[in-house]
């Protein structure tokens, strides 16, 4: 299964989770909120104040996007990147109380918190000091446990073609650690302009792929990739 959504950045706007974490892994937390009827502006204002107060530190950042397509259109996704296992030992009770007292009156959760493990081998055009992109294209996948190698091969290889053909965009891929199906993966592609400003090339994606990885590998790998999805 594959699901695609578009997001628009609102502000560069936490809570703790359970289960032990790998000290060498980078985690990202995601939360979803929907403003209560007639209270969207109040929610945005209160969340922005909370962010400035609690989430301006590089270890505790939160970026908020508004989902603009799909059945979640109008829902706000709050992304908390760059977490380590130690981050989950942080006492967030004061921050949580502030949210409950000052932001929750204007919004309600849309589902629960999810914790993702970043797959750094799948990064494309990622520059650590760049600001958040204005827009995100988010795709979620449910992958058959026996087909993860096929999924990973395509993701890694198409990423190399992506790097050549789309230097103005970037991609990260993560797998779900907690908060849902363990065989769920997500891809975020970040970009600032909807107009394609990438270089015009005489070759196609398929031709570049075959040039990099061998004759007819596009067809073979794409077939196995499509079969990897539930």
Short mmCIF file of C-alpha atoms in Angstrom, two decimals:
data_model
loop_
_atom_site.label_atom_id
_atom_site.label_comp_id
_atom_site.label_asym_id
_atom_site.label_seq_id
_atom_site.Cartn_x
_atom_site.Cartn_y
_atom_site.Cartn_z
CA UNK A 1 0.00 0.00 0.00
CA UNK A 2 1.20 3.52 -0.82
CA UNK A 3 -0.33 6.84 0.24
CA UNK A 4 0.76 10.30 -0.97
CA UNK A 5 0.04 13.65 0.75
CA UNK A 6 1.19 17.24 0.24
CA UNK A 7 2.15 19.58 3.09
CA UNK A 8 2.79 23.31 3.41
CA UNK A 9 5.10 24.75 6.09
CA UNK A 10 3.43 26.94 8.69
CA UNK A 11 6.09 27.48 11.28
CA UNK A 12 9.29 26.03 12.46
CA UNK A 13 6.60 25.42 15.95
CA UNK A 14 6.46 17.24 22.75
CA UNK A 15 6.10 14.83 24.77
CA UNK A 16 7.82 11.55 25.81
CA UNK A 17 7.43 7.98 24.57
CA UNK A 18 7.89 4.46 25.86
CA UNK A 19 10.12 1.55 24.76
CA UNK A 20 13.90 1.56 24.74
CA UNK A 21 15.76 3.17 21.86
CA UNK A 22 18.99 2.41 20.03
CA UNK A 23 21.65 4.93 21.09
CA UNK A 24 23.12 5.05 17.56
CA UNK A 25 19.84 5.77 15.79
CA UNK A 26 18.25 9.14 14.96
CA UNK A 27 14.52 9.32 15.72
CA UNK A 28 11.80 11.66 14.50
CA UNK A 29 8.50 12.16 16.32
CA UNK A 30 5.29 13.11 14.52
CA UNK A 31 1.99 14.35 15.94
CA UNK A 32 -1.24 15.27 14.19
CA UNK A 33 -3.74 17.88 15.35
CA UNK A 34 -6.95 19.27 13.96
CA UNK A 35 -8.16 22.71 15.03
CA UNK A 36 -11.56 22.76 16.71
CA UNK A 37 -14.39 24.36 14.74
CA UNK A 38 -13.85 28.10 14.41
CA UNK A 39 -10.61 28.04 16.41
CA UNK A 40 -7.92 27.57 13.76
CA UNK A 41 -6.32 30.99 14.18
CA UNK A 42 -6.38 30.68 17.97
CA UNK A 43 -4.71 27.29 17.68
CA UNK A 44 -1.98 28.58 15.37
CA UNK A 45 -1.27 31.56 17.60
CA UNK A 46 -1.14 29.48 20.79
CA UNK A 47 1.04 26.81 19.17
CA UNK A 48 3.46 29.45 17.87
CA UNK A 49 3.84 30.94 21.36
CA UNK A 50 4.42 27.50 22.83
CA UNK A 51 7.03 26.76 20.17
CA UNK A 52 8.96 29.94 20.85
CA UNK A 53 8.88 29.18 24.57
CA UNK A 54 9.85 25.50 24.49
CA UNK A 55 11.08 24.46 21.05
CA UNK A 56 13.78 26.92 19.98
CA UNK A 57 16.64 24.70 21.14
CA UNK A 58 18.38 22.62 18.48
CA UNK A 59 17.71 19.41 20.46
CA UNK A 60 13.99 20.09 20.86
CA UNK A 61 12.88 21.66 17.57
CA UNK A 62 9.39 21.25 16.14
CA UNK A 63 8.34 22.14 12.59
CA UNK A 64 4.65 22.32 11.70
CA UNK A 65 3.08 21.69 8.30
CA UNK A 66 -0.54 21.86 7.17
CA UNK A 67 -1.68 18.86 5.14
CA UNK A 68 -3.22 20.17 1.92
CA UNK A 69 -4.33 17.01 0.06
CA UNK A 70 -5.97 13.69 0.82
CA UNK A 71 -8.34 12.60 3.57
CA UNK A 72 -6.18 14.37 6.17
CA UNK A 73 -6.43 17.75 4.42
CA UNK A 74 -6.60 20.52 7.01
CA UNK A 75 -4.83 18.49 9.69
CA UNK A 76 -1.55 19.85 11.08
CA UNK A 77 1.48 17.58 11.27
CA UNK A 78 4.06 18.55 13.86
CA UNK A 79 7.48 17.04 13.19
CA UNK A 80 10.12 16.80 15.90
CA UNK A 81 13.40 15.76 14.20
CA UNK A 82 16.91 14.82 15.30
CA UNK A 83 16.05 12.92 18.49
CA UNK A 84 18.37 10.42 20.17
CA UNK A 85 17.63 7.68 22.68
CA UNK A 86 18.69 10.12 25.41
CA UNK A 87 16.04 12.60 24.27
CA UNK A 88 13.32 10.32 25.62
CA UNK A 89 14.73 10.59 29.14
CA UNK A 90 14.11 14.34 29.09
CA UNK A 91 11.54 15.63 31.59
CA UNK A 92 8.85 17.16 29.37
CA UNK A 93 6.19 17.50 32.06
CA UNK A 94 6.35 21.31 32.15
CA UNK A 95 6.13 21.53 28.37
CA UNK A 96 3.26 19.03 28.28
CA UNK A 97 1.32 20.93 30.94
CA UNK A 98 1.77 24.18 29.03
CA UNK A 99 0.39 22.55 25.88
CA UNK A 100 -2.58 21.08 27.74
CA UNK A 101 -3.40 24.38 29.44
CA UNK A 102 -2.78 26.81 26.57
CA UNK A 103 -3.00 24.99 23.23
CA UNK A 104 -5.28 21.98 23.72
CA UNK A 105 -8.40 24.15 24.21
CA UNK A 106 -8.16 25.04 20.50
CA UNK A 107 -7.27 21.68 18.91
CA UNK A 108 -7.71 17.96 19.31
CA UNK A 109 -5.31 15.12 18.48
CA UNK A 110 -5.85 13.31 15.19
CA UNK A 111 -4.39 9.92 16.03
CA UNK A 112 -1.49 9.22 18.37
CA UNK A 113 2.17 10.05 18.47
CA UNK A 114 4.45 8.11 16.14
CA UNK A 115 8.20 7.58 16.50
CA UNK A 116 10.23 7.00 13.33
CA UNK A 117 13.77 5.73 12.77
CA UNK A 118 15.63 7.70 10.12
CA UNK A 119 17.35 5.59 7.45
CA UNK A 120 20.32 7.81 6.68
CA UNK A 121 21.48 5.58 3.82
CA UNK A 122 18.37 6.76 1.95
CA UNK A 123 19.08 10.50 2.36
CA UNK A 124 19.21 12.50 -0.87
CA UNK A 125 20.50 16.08 -1.13
CA UNK A 126 20.25 16.56 2.65
CA UNK A 127 22.22 19.53 4.00
CA UNK A 128 22.14 19.63 7.82
CA UNK A 129 22.17 23.43 8.17
CA UNK A 130 19.48 24.20 5.60
CA UNK A 131 16.17 25.66 6.88
CA UNK A 132 12.97 23.59 6.53
CA UNK A 133 11.50 23.37 3.05
CA UNK A 134 8.27 25.26 2.34
CA UNK A 135 6.53 22.16 1.02
CA UNK A 136 6.68 18.42 1.63
CA UNK A 137 5.42 15.51 -0.40
CA UNK A 138 4.86 12.63 2.02
CA UNK A 139 4.40 9.04 0.91
CA UNK A 140 3.69 6.20 3.34
CA UNK A 141 4.26 2.54 2.51
CA UNK A 142 3.26 -0.75 4.10
CA UNK A 143 5.94 -3.26 3.13
CA UNK A 144 5.73 -7.04 3.21
CA UNK A 145 8.23 -8.26 5.85
CA UNK A 146 9.71 -10.75 3.37
CA UNK A 147 10.23 -8.10 0.69
CA UNK A 148 12.14 -5.39 2.56
CA UNK A 149 15.32 -5.99 0.55
CA UNK A 150 13.48 -5.34 -2.71
CA UNK A 151 11.95 -2.16 -1.29
CA UNK A 152 15.30 -0.97 0.06
CA UNK A 153 17.13 -1.66 -3.20
CA UNK A 154 14.72 0.49 -5.18
CA UNK A 155 14.69 3.27 -2.59
CA UNK A 156 18.49 3.45 -2.49
CA UNK A 157 18.98 3.28 -6.25
CA UNK A 158 16.20 5.65 -7.27
CA UNK A 159 17.65 8.05 -4.70
CA UNK A 160 20.88 8.23 -6.69
CA UNK A 161 18.91 9.09 -9.83
CA UNK A 162 16.89 11.63 -7.81
CA UNK A 163 20.13 13.32 -6.70
CA UNK A 164 21.17 13.79 -10.33
CA UNK A 165 17.83 14.97 -11.68
CA UNK A 166 16.39 17.00 -8.78
CA UNK A 167 19.16 18.99 -7.06
CA UNK A 168 16.64 21.57 -5.80
CA UNK A 169 14.79 19.01 -3.67
CA UNK A 170 15.76 16.55 -0.95
CA UNK A 171 14.47 13.27 0.42
CA UNK A 172 14.55 11.37 3.68
CA UNK A 173 13.11 7.92 4.39
CA UNK A 174 12.16 6.51 7.79
CA UNK A 175 10.64 3.34 9.18
CA UNK A 176 8.14 3.29 12.02
CA UNK A 177 9.56 2.44 15.45
CA UNK A 178 6.37 2.78 17.50
CA UNK A 179 2.83 4.05 17.14
CA UNK A 180 1.51 1.77 14.40
CA UNK A 181 2.46 -1.05 12.05
CA UNK A 182 6.13 -1.91 12.32
CA UNK A 183 6.35 -2.58 8.59
CA UNK A 184 5.37 1.03 7.76
CA UNK A 185 7.83 3.35 6.03
CA UNK A 186 7.57 7.02 5.11
CA UNK A 187 9.30 9.18 2.51
CA UNK A 188 9.41 12.99 2.73
CA UNK A 189 10.46 14.98 -0.34
CA UNK A 190 11.09 18.63 0.47
CA UNK A 191 10.96 21.48 -2.05
CA UNK A 192 10.42 25.26 -2.06
CA UNK A 193 8.74 25.89 -5.42
CA UNK A 194 6.10 23.90 -7.27
CA UNK A 195 7.59 25.02 -10.58
CA UNK A 196 10.28 22.61 -11.68
CA UNK A 197 13.59 24.50 -11.69
CA UNK A 198 15.76 21.41 -11.99
CA UNK A 199 18.07 21.02 -15.01
CA UNK A 200 16.56 19.81 -18.27
CA UNK A 201 18.20 16.54 -19.22
CA UNK A 202 18.12 14.63 -22.48
CA UNK A 203 17.78 11.32 -20.66
CA UNK A 204 14.80 9.84 -18.80
CA UNK A 205 14.69 8.51 -15.24
CA UNK A 206 14.67 4.98 -16.63
CA UNK A 207 17.67 5.62 -18.87
CA UNK A 208 19.68 7.13 -16.01
CA UNK A 209 18.77 4.21 -13.75
CA UNK A 210 19.89 1.62 -16.30
CA UNK A 211 23.08 3.58 -16.98
CA UNK A 212 23.94 3.54 -13.27
CA UNK A 213 22.94 -0.01 -12.37
CA UNK A 214 22.95 -2.09 -15.54
CA UNK A 215 20.81 -2.93 -18.54
CA UNK A 216 17.12 -3.49 -17.76
CA UNK A 217 17.59 -3.07 -13.99
CA UNK A 218 14.84 -0.42 -13.98
CA UNK A 219 12.19 -2.88 -15.11
CA UNK A 220 13.42 -5.66 -12.82
CA UNK A 221 13.82 -3.52 -9.70
CA UNK A 222 10.58 -1.60 -10.24
CA UNK A 223 8.61 -4.85 -10.55
CA UNK A 224 10.09 -6.21 -7.32
CA UNK A 225 9.54 -2.86 -5.58
CA UNK A 226 5.86 -2.79 -6.56
CA UNK A 227 5.47 -6.38 -5.37
CA UNK A 228 7.01 -5.44 -1.99
CA UNK A 229 4.04 -3.25 -1.04
CA UNK A 230 0.99 -4.68 0.72
#
